Coordinates of C-alpha atoms in Angstrom, one line a residue:
Chain A
M1153 CA -10.7 -11.1 22.8
V1154 CA -7.9 -11.1 24.6
F1155 CA -9.4 -11.7 27.8
S1156 CA -11.2 -14.8 28.4
S1157 CA -14.1 -14.2 31.2
R1158 CA -14.8 -16.7 33.1
P1159 CA -17.6 -17.0 35.9
R1160 CA -16.0 -15.8 39.3
P1161 CA -17.1 -17.1 42.4
R1162 CA -19.0 -14.7 45.2
V1163 CA -16.4 -13.4 47.7
A1164 CA -16.8 -11.4 50.9
N1165 CA -14.3 -9.0 50.1
P1166 CA -14.3 -7.7 46.3
L1167 CA -11.2 -8.3 44.3
C1168 CA -8.8 -5.4 44.0
C1169 CA -7.6 -4.7 40.4
C1170 CA -4.2 -6.9 41.2
E1171 CA -6.2 -10.1 42.7
Y1172 CA -8.4 -12.5 40.9
I1173 CA -9.5 -16.1 41.5
D1174 CA -7.3 -18.9 40.4
K1175 CA -8.1 -22.1 38.7
D1176 CA -7.9 -23.8 42.4
G1177 CA -10.7 -21.6 43.4
E1178 CA -8.4 -19.7 45.6
R1179 CA -7.6 -15.9 45.9
N1180 CA -4.1 -15.2 44.4
H1181 CA -2.3 -11.6 43.6
I1182 CA -0.4 -11.0 40.4
L1183 CA 2.9 -10.0 42.3
A1184 CA 2.8 -13.8 43.6
C1185 CA 2.8 -14.7 39.7
C1186 CA 6.4 -16.2 40.5
C1187 CA 6.0 -17.8 43.7
N1188 CA 4.8 -21.2 45.2
C1189 CA 4.3 -23.4 41.8
V1190 CA 3.6 -26.5 43.2
E1191 CA 3.0 -28.0 39.7
L1192 CA 6.7 -26.7 38.8
D1193 CA 8.1 -28.0 41.9
R1194 CA 6.8 -31.6 41.4
A1195 CA 8.0 -31.3 37.6
V1196 CA 11.6 -30.2 38.8
D1197 CA 11.4 -33.2 41.6
N1198 CA 10.3 -35.5 39.2
L1199 CA 13.4 -34.4 36.8
C1200 CA 15.9 -34.5 39.2
C1201 CA 15.2 -37.8 40.7
C1202 CA 15.0 -39.1 37.3
R1203 CA 11.4 -40.3 37.9
S1204 CA 9.4 -40.5 34.6
E1205 CA 7.8 -37.3 34.0
R1206 CA 4.1 -38.3 33.3
R1207 CA 2.4 -36.0 30.4
P1208 CA 0.0 -34.5 32.5
G1209 CA 2.4 -33.0 34.7
C1210 CA 3.9 -30.7 32.0
D1211 CA 0.7 -29.8 31.3
R1212 CA -0.4 -28.9 34.5
V1213 CA 2.6 -26.5 34.5
I1214 CA 1.6 -24.9 31.3
S1215 CA -2.1 -24.4 32.5
T1216 CA -0.6 -23.2 35.8
V1217 CA 1.6 -20.4 33.7
M1218 CA -1.5 -19.6 31.5
D1219 CA -3.5 -19.0 34.4
R1220 CA -1.1 -16.6 36.0
M1221 CA -0.5 -14.8 33.0
R1222 CA -2.8 -11.8 34.0
I1223 CA -3.1 -8.2 33.7
P1224 CA -4.6 -5.5 36.3
W1225 CA -8.4 -5.0 35.5
I1226 CA -11.3 -3.7 37.7
G1227 CA -13.0 -5.9 39.6
G1228 CA -10.0 -8.5 39.4
A1229 CA -6.8 -8.9 37.1
K1230 CA -8.1 -10.3 33.8
Q1231 CA -6.6 -13.7 32.3
L1232 CA -4.4 -13.1 28.8
S1233 CA -5.0 -16.2 26.7
F1234 CA -2.1 -17.3 24.9
D1235 CA -3.4 -18.5 21.8
A1236 CA -5.1 -14.9 21.5
L1237 CA -1.9 -13.0 22.1
L1238 CA 0.5 -15.2 19.9
P1239 CA -0.7 -13.7 16.5
M1240 CA -0.1 -10.1 17.8
V1241 CA 3.6 -11.1 18.6
L1242 CA 3.7 -13.3 15.6
L1243 CA 2.7 -11.3 12.7
P1244 CA 4.6 -8.1 13.3
C1245 CA 7.7 -10.6 13.5
L1246 CA 6.9 -12.3 10.1
F1247 CA 6.6 -9.0 8.7
G1248 CA 9.8 -7.6 10.0
F1249 CA 11.5 -10.8 8.9
G1250 CA 9.9 -10.7 5.5
A1251 CA 11.3 -7.1 4.8
L1252 CA 14.7 -8.3 4.9
G1253 CA 15.1 -9.2 1.4
L1254 CA 13.3 -11.2 -1.4
S1255 CA 14.2 -14.6 -0.2
C1256 CA 13.0 -13.6 3.3
T1257 CA 9.7 -12.6 2.0
V1258 CA 9.5 -15.9 -0.1
L1259 CA 10.2 -17.6 3.1
V1260 CA 7.6 -15.7 5.3
F1261 CA 4.9 -16.5 2.6
F1262 CA 5.8 -20.2 2.0
S1263 CA 5.9 -20.9 5.9
M1264 CA 3.1 -19.0 6.8
P1265 CA 0.2 -21.6 5.8
L1266 CA 2.5 -24.0 7.1
L1267 CA 2.7 -22.7 10.3
I1268 CA -0.8 -22.4 10.8
L1269 CA -1.8 -25.7 9.9
Q1270 CA 1.1 -27.1 12.3
L1271 CA -0.2 -24.9 15.1
H1272 CA -3.8 -26.1 14.3
R1273 CA -2.9 -29.8 14.2
V1274 CA -0.7 -29.9 17.2
Y1275 CA -1.9 -27.4 19.5
F1276 CA -5.2 -25.7 18.8
R1277 CA -7.3 -28.8 17.7
N1278 CA -7.3 -29.8 21.6
I1279 CA -8.9 -26.0 22.2
P1280 CA -12.3 -26.2 20.9
N1281 CA -13.0 -22.7 21.2
T1282 CA -9.3 -21.5 20.5
K1283 CA -9.4 -17.6 19.9
F1284 CA -6.2 -18.0 17.9
F1285 CA -7.6 -17.6 14.3
C1286 CA -10.0 -15.2 15.5
S1287 CA -7.3 -13.1 17.0
W1288 CA -5.1 -13.7 13.6
T1289 CA -7.8 -12.0 11.8
Y1290 CA -8.1 -8.9 13.8
T1291 CA -4.6 -8.3 14.2
S1292 CA -3.9 -8.6 10.3
L1293 CA -6.5 -6.0 9.8
A1294 CA -5.0 -3.8 12.5
L1295 CA -1.5 -4.3 11.4
I1296 CA -2.3 -3.5 7.7
F1297 CA -4.5 -0.4 8.6
I1298 CA -1.5 0.5 10.9
I1299 CA 1.0 0.1 8.1
Y1300 CA -1.1 1.8 5.5
E1301 CA -1.8 4.8 7.5
L1302 CA 1.5 5.6 9.2
L1303 CA 4.2 4.3 6.7
V1304 CA 2.4 4.6 3.1
V1305 CA 0.0 7.7 3.6
P1306 CA 3.1 9.8 4.4
F1307 CA 4.8 9.0 1.1
L1308 CA 2.1 11.7 -0.1
E1309 CA 1.2 9.7 -3.2
I1310 CA -2.6 8.5 -1.9
S1311 CA -5.2 11.4 -2.6
S1312 CA -7.7 12.0 0.5
E1313 CA -10.6 10.8 -1.8
E1314 CA -8.9 7.2 -1.8
N1315 CA -8.0 7.0 1.6
W1316 CA -11.6 8.1 2.9
V1317 CA -12.4 5.3 0.5
F1318 CA -10.4 3.0 2.0
I1319 CA -11.3 4.0 5.7
G1320 CA -14.9 3.7 4.6
I1321 CA -14.6 0.2 3.1
S1322 CA -12.4 -1.0 6.3
A1323 CA -15.4 0.5 9.2
L1324 CA -18.0 -1.2 6.9
S1325 CA -16.1 -4.7 6.9
L1326 CA -15.3 -4.2 10.7
L1327 CA -19.1 -3.2 11.7
S1328 CA -20.4 -6.4 9.3
L1329 CA -17.7 -8.6 11.3
Y1330 CA -18.9 -7.5 14.8
K1331 CA -22.7 -8.1 13.4
V1332 CA -21.7 -11.3 12.0
Q1333 CA -20.1 -12.2 15.6
T1334 CA -23.0 -11.2 17.8
L1335 CA -26.3 -11.6 16.2
K1336 CA -28.5 -14.1 18.2
Q1337 CA -30.3 -16.8 16.5
P1338 CA -33.9 -16.2 17.5
Q1339 CA -36.1 -18.8 18.4
S1340 CA -39.1 -18.0 16.5
Q1341 CA -41.8 -19.3 14.4
L1342 CA -40.2 -17.3 11.6
D1343 CA -36.9 -18.6 12.0
V1344 CA -38.4 -22.0 11.1
E1345 CA -40.1 -20.6 8.1
C1346 CA -37.0 -19.2 6.8
A1347 CA -35.4 -22.4 7.2
G1348 CA -37.2 -23.7 4.3
T1349 CA -40.2 -25.6 5.6
N1350 CA -43.3 -24.8 7.4
L1351 CA -43.9 -26.4 10.8
Q1352 CA -47.2 -27.9 9.8
S1353 CA -45.9 -30.1 7.1
S1354 CA -43.1 -31.3 8.7
K1355 CA -42.5 -33.4 11.8
V1356 CA -40.2 -32.3 14.7
I1357 CA -39.3 -35.8 15.9
N1358 CA -35.6 -36.1 16.7
A1359 CA -33.6 -34.3 19.7
C1360 CA -29.9 -33.6 18.6
D1361 CA -27.6 -36.0 20.2
G1362 CA -24.9 -33.3 20.9
C1363 CA -27.0 -30.6 22.9
G1364 CA -30.7 -32.1 23.4
T1365 CA -32.5 -29.4 21.0
F1366 CA -35.2 -30.5 18.9
L1367 CA -34.2 -30.7 15.5
L1368 CA -35.9 -28.6 12.9
P1369 CA -35.5 -29.2 9.3
R1370 CA -32.1 -28.1 8.0
M1371 CA -31.2 -27.5 11.3
A1372 CA -27.2 -28.9 12.2
H1373 CA -25.1 -29.1 15.2
C1374 CA -21.9 -27.6 15.6
N1375 CA -19.3 -29.4 17.7
T1376 CA -17.1 -26.2 18.3
C1377 CA -20.1 -24.0 19.3
Q1378 CA -22.0 -26.9 21.4
K1379 CA -25.1 -26.0 19.8
C1380 CA -27.4 -26.5 16.8
I1381 CA -27.6 -23.7 14.1
P1382 CA -30.5 -23.3 12.1
K1383 CA -29.6 -23.7 8.2
R1384 CA -26.0 -24.0 9.4
E1385 CA -23.5 -23.1 6.7
L1386 CA -20.2 -23.3 8.6
H1387 CA -18.2 -22.8 11.6
C1388 CA -16.0 -19.9 10.2
L1389 CA -12.7 -20.5 12.2
W1390 CA -11.4 -17.1 11.0
F1391 CA -14.5 -15.0 12.6
G1392 CA -14.8 -17.5 15.7
C1393 CA -18.6 -18.2 14.9
C1394 CA -20.9 -20.2 13.2
I1395 CA -22.6 -19.1 10.4
G1396 CA -26.4 -19.8 9.5
S1397 CA -29.7 -18.1 8.5
H1398 CA -29.3 -15.3 11.6
N1399 CA -26.0 -13.9 10.3
L1400 CA -25.8 -15.4 6.6
L1401 CA -26.5 -11.9 5.2
W1402 CA -24.1 -10.0 7.4
F1403 CA -21.6 -13.0 6.6
L1404 CA -22.2 -12.1 2.8
V1405 CA -21.6 -8.5 3.5
C1406 CA -18.5 -8.9 5.8
L1407 CA -16.8 -11.2 2.9
L1408 CA -17.6 -8.6 0.3
S1409 CA -16.8 -5.4 2.1
L1410 CA -13.2 -7.5 3.2
S1411 CA -12.5 -8.5 -0.1
I1412 CA -12.6 -5.1 -1.2
S1413 CA -10.9 -3.6 1.3
L1414 CA -7.8 -6.0 1.2
L1415 CA -7.7 -5.8 -2.5
Y1416 CA -8.3 -2.0 -2.5
S1417 CA -5.4 -1.6 0.4
S1418 CA -3.0 -3.9 -1.3
N1419 CA -3.5 -2.0 -4.6
L1420 CA -2.8 1.3 -3.0
I1421 CA 0.4 0.2 -1.2
M1422 CA 1.8 -1.6 -4.0
T1423 CA 1.2 1.4 -6.5
T1424 CA 3.1 3.7 -4.0
V1425 CA 6.3 1.5 -3.3
C1426 CA 6.8 0.1 -6.7
R1427 CA 6.4 1.9 -10.3
P1428 CA 2.9 1.8 -11.2
Y1429 CA 1.5 2.2 -14.8
R1430 CA -2.0 3.5 -15.6
V1431 CA -4.3 0.6 -16.9
W1432 CA -7.5 2.9 -17.8
G1433 CA -8.4 5.9 -16.0
S1434 CA -7.5 6.4 -12.5
L1435 CA -6.8 2.6 -12.1
L1436 CA -3.1 2.1 -11.3
L1437 CA -1.2 -1.4 -11.2
P1438 CA 2.3 -1.9 -9.9
E1439 CA 4.5 -2.6 -12.6
D1440 CA 8.2 -2.7 -11.2
C1441 CA 8.9 -3.6 -7.4
S1442 CA 12.7 -4.4 -8.0
E1443 CA 13.6 -1.4 -5.5
V1444 CA 11.5 -1.9 -2.9
Y1445 CA 14.5 -3.7 -1.2
Y1446 CA 16.7 -0.8 -0.9
E1447 CA 14.9 0.7 2.3
F1448 CA 13.4 -1.1 5.2
R1449 CA 10.3 1.2 5.2
F1450 CA 9.7 0.4 1.8
A1451 CA 10.2 -3.3 2.2
V1452 CA 7.7 -3.4 5.0
C1453 CA 5.1 -1.6 3.4
F1454 CA 6.1 -4.0 0.4
V1455 CA 5.2 -6.8 2.6
S1456 CA 2.0 -5.8 3.9
G1457 CA 0.6 -5.1 0.4
L1458 CA 1.7 -8.5 -0.7
Y1459 CA 0.1 -10.1 2.8
S1460 CA -3.3 -8.3 2.0
L1461 CA -3.2 -9.6 -1.6
V1462 CA -2.8 -13.0 -0.5
M1463 CA -5.1 -12.6 2.5
A1464 CA -8.2 -11.3 0.0
V1465 CA -8.1 -14.9 -1.6
L1466 CA -9.5 -16.1 1.5
P1467 CA -12.8 -14.0 1.6
V1468 CA -12.8 -13.8 -2.4
F1469 CA -13.1 -17.6 -2.6
A1470 CA -15.5 -17.8 0.3
L1471 CA -17.5 -15.3 -1.2
L1472 CA -17.9 -16.8 -4.6
R1473 CA -18.9 -20.3 -2.8
Q1474 CA -21.3 -18.8 -0.7
C1475 CA -23.1 -17.1 -3.2
W1476 CA -23.2 -20.2 -5.6
M1477 CA -24.9 -22.4 -2.5
V1478 CA -27.3 -19.3 -2.0
S1479 CA -28.2 -19.2 -5.8
L1480 CA -28.6 -23.2 -5.6
G1481 CA -30.7 -23.0 -2.4
I1482 CA -28.5 -25.5 -0.2
T1483 CA -26.7 -24.8 2.7
G1484 CA -23.0 -25.8 3.7
S1485 CA -23.9 -28.5 5.8
E1486 CA -26.1 -30.1 2.9
W1487 CA -23.1 -29.3 0.3
R1488 CA -20.8 -31.4 2.6
T1489 CA -23.0 -34.4 2.7
M1490 CA -23.9 -34.5 -0.8
P1491 CA -21.9 -37.3 -2.9
L1492 CA -18.8 -36.7 -4.7
T1493 CA -20.5 -37.1 -8.3
H1494 CA -22.7 -34.1 -7.6
I1495 CA -20.3 -32.0 -6.0
L1496 CA -18.1 -32.5 -8.7
R1497 CA -20.9 -31.2 -11.0
L1498 CA -21.1 -27.9 -8.5
G1499 CA -24.0 -29.0 -7.2
V1500 CA -26.4 -28.3 -9.9
T1501 CA -27.7 -31.6 -10.3
A1502 CA -28.1 -32.7 -6.8
H1503 CA -31.6 -33.0 -5.2
R1504 CA -32.4 -29.7 -3.5
P1505 CA -36.0 -29.9 -1.7
H1506 CA -35.8 -26.5 -0.1
S1507 CA -34.6 -24.4 -3.5
R1508 CA -37.2 -21.8 -4.9
G1509 CA -35.6 -20.8 -7.7
L1510 CA -32.6 -18.5 -8.2
V1511 CA -34.4 -15.3 -7.5
M1512 CA -36.5 -16.4 -4.7
N1513 CA -33.6 -17.7 -3.1
W1514 CA -31.8 -14.6 -2.6
Y1515 CA -35.1 -12.7 -1.9
Y1516 CA -35.7 -15.1 0.9
L1517 CA -32.0 -14.3 2.4
F1518 CA -33.1 -10.7 2.4
A1519 CA -36.4 -11.1 3.8
C1520 CA -35.6 -13.6 6.4
Q1521 CA -32.6 -11.3 7.5
N1522 CA -35.1 -8.3 7.9
M1523 CA -37.5 -10.3 9.8
N1524 CA -35.1 -11.5 12.1
N1525 CA -33.9 -8.0 13.1
Chain B
M961 CA 5.0 4.7 -26.0
S962 CA 6.5 6.1 -29.0
Y963 CA 3.5 6.4 -31.4
F964 CA 4.9 8.9 -33.9
K965 CA 7.9 9.3 -36.1
F966 CA 10.4 12.1 -36.5
N967 CA 12.4 12.8 -39.8
E968 CA 15.8 12.7 -38.9
S969 CA 16.9 14.5 -41.7
E970 CA 14.9 17.7 -41.5
I971 CA 16.8 18.0 -38.0
R972 CA 19.6 20.5 -38.0
P973 CA 22.9 19.3 -36.3
G974 CA 22.7 20.6 -33.0
G975 CA 19.4 19.4 -32.7
H976 CA 17.1 22.4 -34.3
W977 CA 14.2 21.6 -36.0
E978 CA 11.2 24.0 -37.3
P979 CA 8.2 23.0 -39.2
S980 CA 8.8 23.5 -43.0
H981 CA 5.3 23.9 -44.3
C982 CA 4.3 26.4 -41.7
L983 CA 5.6 29.3 -39.6
A984 CA 5.8 28.2 -35.9
Q985 CA 3.9 29.4 -33.1
H986 CA 6.3 28.4 -30.4
K987 CA 10.2 28.6 -30.4
V988 CA 11.8 26.8 -27.3
A989 CA 15.0 25.4 -26.1
L990 CA 15.0 22.4 -23.8
I991 CA 17.8 22.0 -21.6
I992 CA 19.0 18.6 -20.0
P993 CA 21.4 18.4 -17.5
Y994 CA 22.9 14.7 -17.9
R995 CA 25.4 12.5 -16.5
N996 CA 25.9 8.6 -17.0
R997 CA 22.4 7.6 -18.4
R998 CA 23.2 6.8 -21.8
K999 CA 20.0 4.6 -22.1
H1000 CA 17.8 7.1 -20.9
L1001 CA 19.1 9.9 -23.3
E1002 CA 18.3 8.0 -25.9
N1003 CA 15.1 7.2 -25.4
F1004 CA 14.6 10.6 -24.3
L1005 CA 15.8 12.1 -27.6
S1006 CA 13.8 9.7 -29.9
Y1007 CA 11.1 10.4 -27.9
M1008 CA 10.9 14.0 -27.6
H1009 CA 12.2 15.0 -31.3
S1010 CA 9.0 12.8 -32.4
F1011 CA 6.7 14.4 -29.8
L1012 CA 7.4 18.1 -30.2
Q1013 CA 7.6 17.8 -34.2
A1014 CA 4.1 16.5 -33.5
Q1015 CA 3.2 19.8 -31.9
L1016 CA 5.0 21.9 -34.7
I1017 CA 7.2 23.7 -32.3
E1018 CA 10.2 25.2 -33.4
Y1019 CA 12.8 23.9 -30.9
S1020 CA 16.3 23.0 -30.2
I1021 CA 17.9 20.7 -27.6
Y1022 CA 20.7 21.1 -25.4
V1023 CA 22.1 18.4 -23.1
V1024 CA 24.7 19.8 -20.6
E1025 CA 27.0 16.8 -19.4
Q1026 CA 28.7 17.2 -15.8
T1027 CA 32.1 15.5 -16.5
S1028 CA 34.0 16.0 -13.0
K1029 CA 34.2 13.5 -9.7
F1030 CA 32.0 16.0 -7.9
A1031 CA 28.1 15.3 -6.8
F1032 CA 25.8 16.4 -9.7
N1033 CA 25.0 19.7 -9.8
R1034 CA 21.3 20.1 -11.5
G1035 CA 21.0 23.6 -10.9
L1036 CA 24.3 25.0 -12.3
L1037 CA 24.0 22.6 -15.4
F1038 CA 20.8 24.4 -16.3
N1039 CA 22.5 27.8 -15.8
I1040 CA 25.5 26.7 -18.0
G1041 CA 22.9 25.5 -20.6
Y1042 CA 20.6 28.5 -20.7
S1043 CA 23.7 30.9 -21.3
T1044 CA 25.4 28.5 -23.9
A1045 CA 21.7 28.3 -25.9
L1046 CA 21.4 32.4 -25.5
R1047 CA 25.0 32.8 -27.4
Y1048 CA 23.5 30.7 -30.4
E1049 CA 20.1 32.1 -31.0
Q1050 CA 17.6 34.3 -29.5
I1051 CA 14.9 32.1 -27.6
P1052 CA 12.0 33.5 -26.0
C1053 CA 11.0 30.2 -24.0
F1054 CA 13.1 27.8 -21.7
I1055 CA 12.0 24.3 -20.9
F1056 CA 14.2 22.8 -18.0
H1057 CA 13.8 19.2 -18.5
D1058 CA 14.9 15.9 -16.5
V1059 CA 16.1 13.3 -18.7
D1060 CA 13.9 10.4 -17.1
L1061 CA 10.7 11.8 -17.9
L1062 CA 8.4 11.6 -20.7
P1063 CA 5.3 13.2 -21.4
E1064 CA 2.5 11.3 -21.9
N1065 CA -0.2 13.3 -23.5
I1066 CA 0.2 14.7 -26.8
E1067 CA -2.1 18.1 -25.8
H1068 CA 0.6 19.0 -23.2
I1069 CA 1.9 21.9 -25.3
Y1070 CA 5.6 22.4 -25.0
A1071 CA 5.5 26.2 -24.7
C1072 CA 5.5 28.9 -21.9
T1073 CA 2.9 30.6 -20.0
N1074 CA 2.8 34.4 -18.7
M1075 CA 3.6 32.8 -15.3
P1076 CA 6.4 30.4 -14.9
R1077 CA 4.8 26.8 -15.3
H1078 CA 5.5 23.5 -13.4
M1079 CA 4.8 20.9 -16.1
S1080 CA 5.2 17.7 -14.6
S1081 CA 2.9 17.6 -12.3
S1082 CA 1.3 14.3 -12.3
V1083 CA 4.1 11.6 -12.8
N1084 CA 3.3 8.1 -12.7
T1085 CA 5.9 7.2 -9.6
F1086 CA 4.0 9.6 -7.3
R1087 CA 0.7 7.7 -8.5
Y1088 CA -0.1 10.7 -10.7
Q1089 CA -0.3 12.8 -7.3
L1090 CA 1.1 16.0 -6.7
P1091 CA 2.6 15.4 -3.3
Y1092 CA 3.0 18.7 -2.3
G1093 CA 1.8 22.1 -3.5
T1094 CA 5.2 23.9 -3.9
L1095 CA 6.8 21.3 -6.0
F1096 CA 8.6 22.8 -9.0
G1097 CA 11.0 20.1 -10.2
G1098 CA 11.0 17.8 -13.0
V1099 CA 10.1 19.6 -16.0
V1100 CA 9.8 23.6 -15.6
S1101 CA 9.0 26.2 -19.0
M1102 CA 9.9 30.1 -18.1
L1103 CA 10.0 32.8 -20.1
Q1104 CA 13.5 34.0 -20.6
A1105 CA 12.8 37.3 -19.3
Q1106 CA 11.4 35.6 -16.2
F1107 CA 14.3 33.1 -15.7
Q1108 CA 16.8 36.2 -16.1
M1109 CA 15.0 38.1 -13.6
V1110 CA 15.1 35.4 -11.0
N1111 CA 18.6 35.1 -11.5
G1112 CA 18.4 31.7 -12.6
F1113 CA 18.9 28.4 -10.6
P1114 CA 21.2 28.4 -7.4
N1115 CA 24.6 27.0 -8.0
R1116 CA 25.3 25.7 -4.5
Y1117 CA 23.2 22.5 -4.5
F1118 CA 25.5 19.8 -5.0
G1119 CA 23.9 16.1 -4.9
W1120 CA 20.4 15.4 -5.5
G1121 CA 17.1 17.5 -4.4
G1122 CA 16.6 21.3 -3.1
E1123 CA 17.6 23.5 -6.3
D1124 CA 13.7 23.4 -7.4
D1125 CA 12.3 24.3 -4.3
D1126 CA 14.9 27.3 -4.2
L1127 CA 13.7 28.0 -7.4
F1128 CA 10.3 28.1 -6.6
M1129 CA 11.1 30.5 -3.7
R1130 CA 13.0 32.6 -6.2
V1131 CA 10.0 32.8 -8.8
I1132 CA 7.8 34.0 -5.3
N1133 CA 10.4 36.3 -4.2
K1134 CA 10.1 37.9 -7.6
G1135 CA 6.1 38.5 -7.2
M1136 CA 5.4 36.0 -9.4
N1137 CA 3.1 32.5 -8.8
I1138 CA 3.6 29.5 -10.7
V1139 CA 0.9 27.7 -12.9
R1140 CA 0.1 24.2 -13.7
F1141 CA -2.1 22.5 -16.2
A1142 CA -4.8 20.0 -15.5
P1143 CA -3.4 16.4 -14.2
E1144 CA -5.0 14.6 -17.2
I1145 CA -2.8 16.7 -19.2
S1146 CA 0.1 16.8 -17.4
R1147 CA 0.8 13.2 -17.1
Y1148 CA 4.5 12.0 -17.1
Y1149 CA 6.1 8.5 -17.4
M1150 CA 9.3 8.3 -15.5
L1151 CA 12.2 6.0 -16.4
P1152 CA 13.2 3.7 -13.8
H1153 CA 16.1 4.6 -11.9
I1154 CA 17.2 4.5 -8.2
K1155 CA 15.5 6.8 -5.6
E1156 CA 18.2 9.2 -3.9
Q1157 CA 17.9 11.0 -0.3
A1158 CA 18.9 14.9 -0.3
P1159 CA 22.3 15.7 1.2
P1160 CA 22.0 17.8 4.9
E1161 CA 23.6 20.7 3.3
N1162 CA 21.0 21.2 0.5
L1163 CA 18.4 21.6 3.4
E1164 CA 20.4 23.7 4.9
H1165 CA 20.8 25.7 1.7
L1166 CA 17.2 26.2 1.7
Q1167 CA 17.0 28.3 4.8
H1168 CA 19.1 31.2 3.3
V1169 CA 17.2 31.3 -0.3
T1170 CA 16.7 35.1 -0.2
A1171 CA 19.8 36.1 1.3
Y1172 CA 21.8 34.2 -1.8
Q1173 CA 19.1 35.0 -4.9
E1174 CA 21.2 37.9 -6.2
R1175 CA 24.4 36.5 -5.2
D1176 CA 24.0 32.9 -6.4
G1177 CA 22.8 31.9 -9.8
L1178 CA 23.2 33.1 -13.5
N1179 CA 25.7 35.9 -12.4
D1180 CA 28.0 33.6 -10.6
Y1181 CA 28.0 30.4 -12.2
R1182 CA 31.3 30.9 -14.0
R1183 CA 32.9 30.3 -10.6
Y1184 CA 31.9 26.7 -10.7
C1185 CA 33.3 25.6 -14.1
S1186 CA 36.9 25.2 -15.4
S1187 CA 35.9 24.8 -19.1
I1188 CA 32.6 24.6 -21.0
K1189 CA 33.1 22.7 -24.5
E1190 CA 30.0 22.5 -27.1
V1191 CA 30.2 19.7 -29.8
S1192 CA 27.4 19.4 -32.4
E1193 CA 25.6 16.0 -32.7
L1194 CA 23.3 14.8 -35.1
L1195 CA 20.0 15.1 -32.5
Y1196 CA 21.2 17.4 -30.0
M1197 CA 23.7 20.1 -28.8
H1198 CA 26.2 18.6 -26.3
I1199 CA 27.7 20.9 -23.8
I1200 CA 30.1 19.6 -21.5
A1201 CA 31.0 21.3 -18.6
D1202 CA 34.0 20.8 -15.8
V1203 CA 32.7 21.3 -12.9
L1204 CA 34.9 22.6 -9.9
L1205 CA 34.3 23.4 -6.3
P1206 CA 34.6 27.3 -5.7
E1207 CA 37.3 28.2 -2.9
E1208 CA 35.2 28.1 0.0
Y1209 CA 33.8 24.7 -0.5
N1210 CA 37.6 23.6 -0.4
Q1211 CA 37.9 25.7 2.9
V1212 CA 35.0 23.6 4.1
Q1213 CA 36.6 20.6 3.6

């Protein structure tokens, strides 16, 4: 996900691992990354001569810098995309800063959502297919897992069964995340039937304005993916893909396993670094966390446990919402076009032509997924 | 946590109690090393008196306090408490107990087994897990003869940590092994206090356990004290020990 692949033009000599075709279509070498930047020269010229620098000039410098940030790769150097790299730098820094003290932790957890919102508003809104959020998800999961295995487990307070259960759930959530992102939408008759109607009774008339696909019933266009998705639910920024009938089941599995693994890791980490008490059976909850800031290692674990708890809110909320919509038999796109009065009553009173009753809605969710596969 | 009541009038001065209506099956002495934790001691005493009386055990409680400015020496205080207790009465079974640990399960019988017994194997701050198999700290019960045989605790561990691992190796050296009860039974609640790090000398001492076993222990603890004073309190026997550093420590510093 770090590397953005772009179609390379055919060249007579194959590229060595340090060469690449730059954005102007010319052959370039990564050692020359600091040489001969026409855009920068022009910008400095303008600055020296006090000519008013037009905004596109600045953008050109940035795009050249981004084009030249590459790592050697077989068959030509690969480009590192800035938006994918940012979370990998940002998150460890935020964790480290948050571990300095209670006030730093509070500051980090309040500034993190503001930071993401601001980055989205100012910068990533202009890049339709940004990998920033997807990279944020992967970096968070990786960071929590690394901190858990390298810092928390060596305290020897977590039994091997608990550890294996956690690893299993994490593996399941990664697998389902992979499935959600890679499953293709099949263009078949079956799919249309799964979409809630059969072809005979409905007339296919309209073509989509955006991509020209024939609009089947319950199909909706996604501006980010630039295509139409059957039974489109939403475009999930954090997973970097659209959710439709083709991957809805895996999406639910992913949300469920992700919620469990985040909550469980948070519980394991917090009960290790804090003083726990026994609620019932082997279920422990943290009781007193006042001592975590005496040592940096404890504090880092504490911050990651807290982060994992906060992050768990997102998949838990999305899971509940999605389950509710499946039970009602409506898609996310239909939900958003509902009048406010229906939304305030949680959609129960809305006109739902495609709903087949609570049990059958869930049955078709599983049945269609099996047919697609 | 205190769900039992204890009868203060039945306790003899010096913290001795025995069931009035029956003959106790077990007779034990609790040795508690102590310094500067007034709140913990009050909690501990009120909790343990009711706990032990509910188990109908004949017991006495000896609190050994270190007064000098030197680092806390847990092993030495246990040796002092053991020797002082034996001057008062014949005690077949000793329980060496930290002041910040409270047993959660009434089925956890406070008595000795035929092998030295590690009683606090499931503590809440360790998420009720046993961190490593040779852990022998917290609460330990031993028969008097066994404690005499291993030559007691080592005296040369100043500061937190090490003396419990030393005792474990002493027990193993004498051909014995340790026992533990099921984790559900041996659950303990640790009263909150700040965690400490073991000083490097103590880790160094652990390399020479066997060499020092006969030299450093019960037969040697008097070198470390300038005076030992006993005061009989209402709920416990208070032993106040003035600890001093023997010759060889002064030379090192």
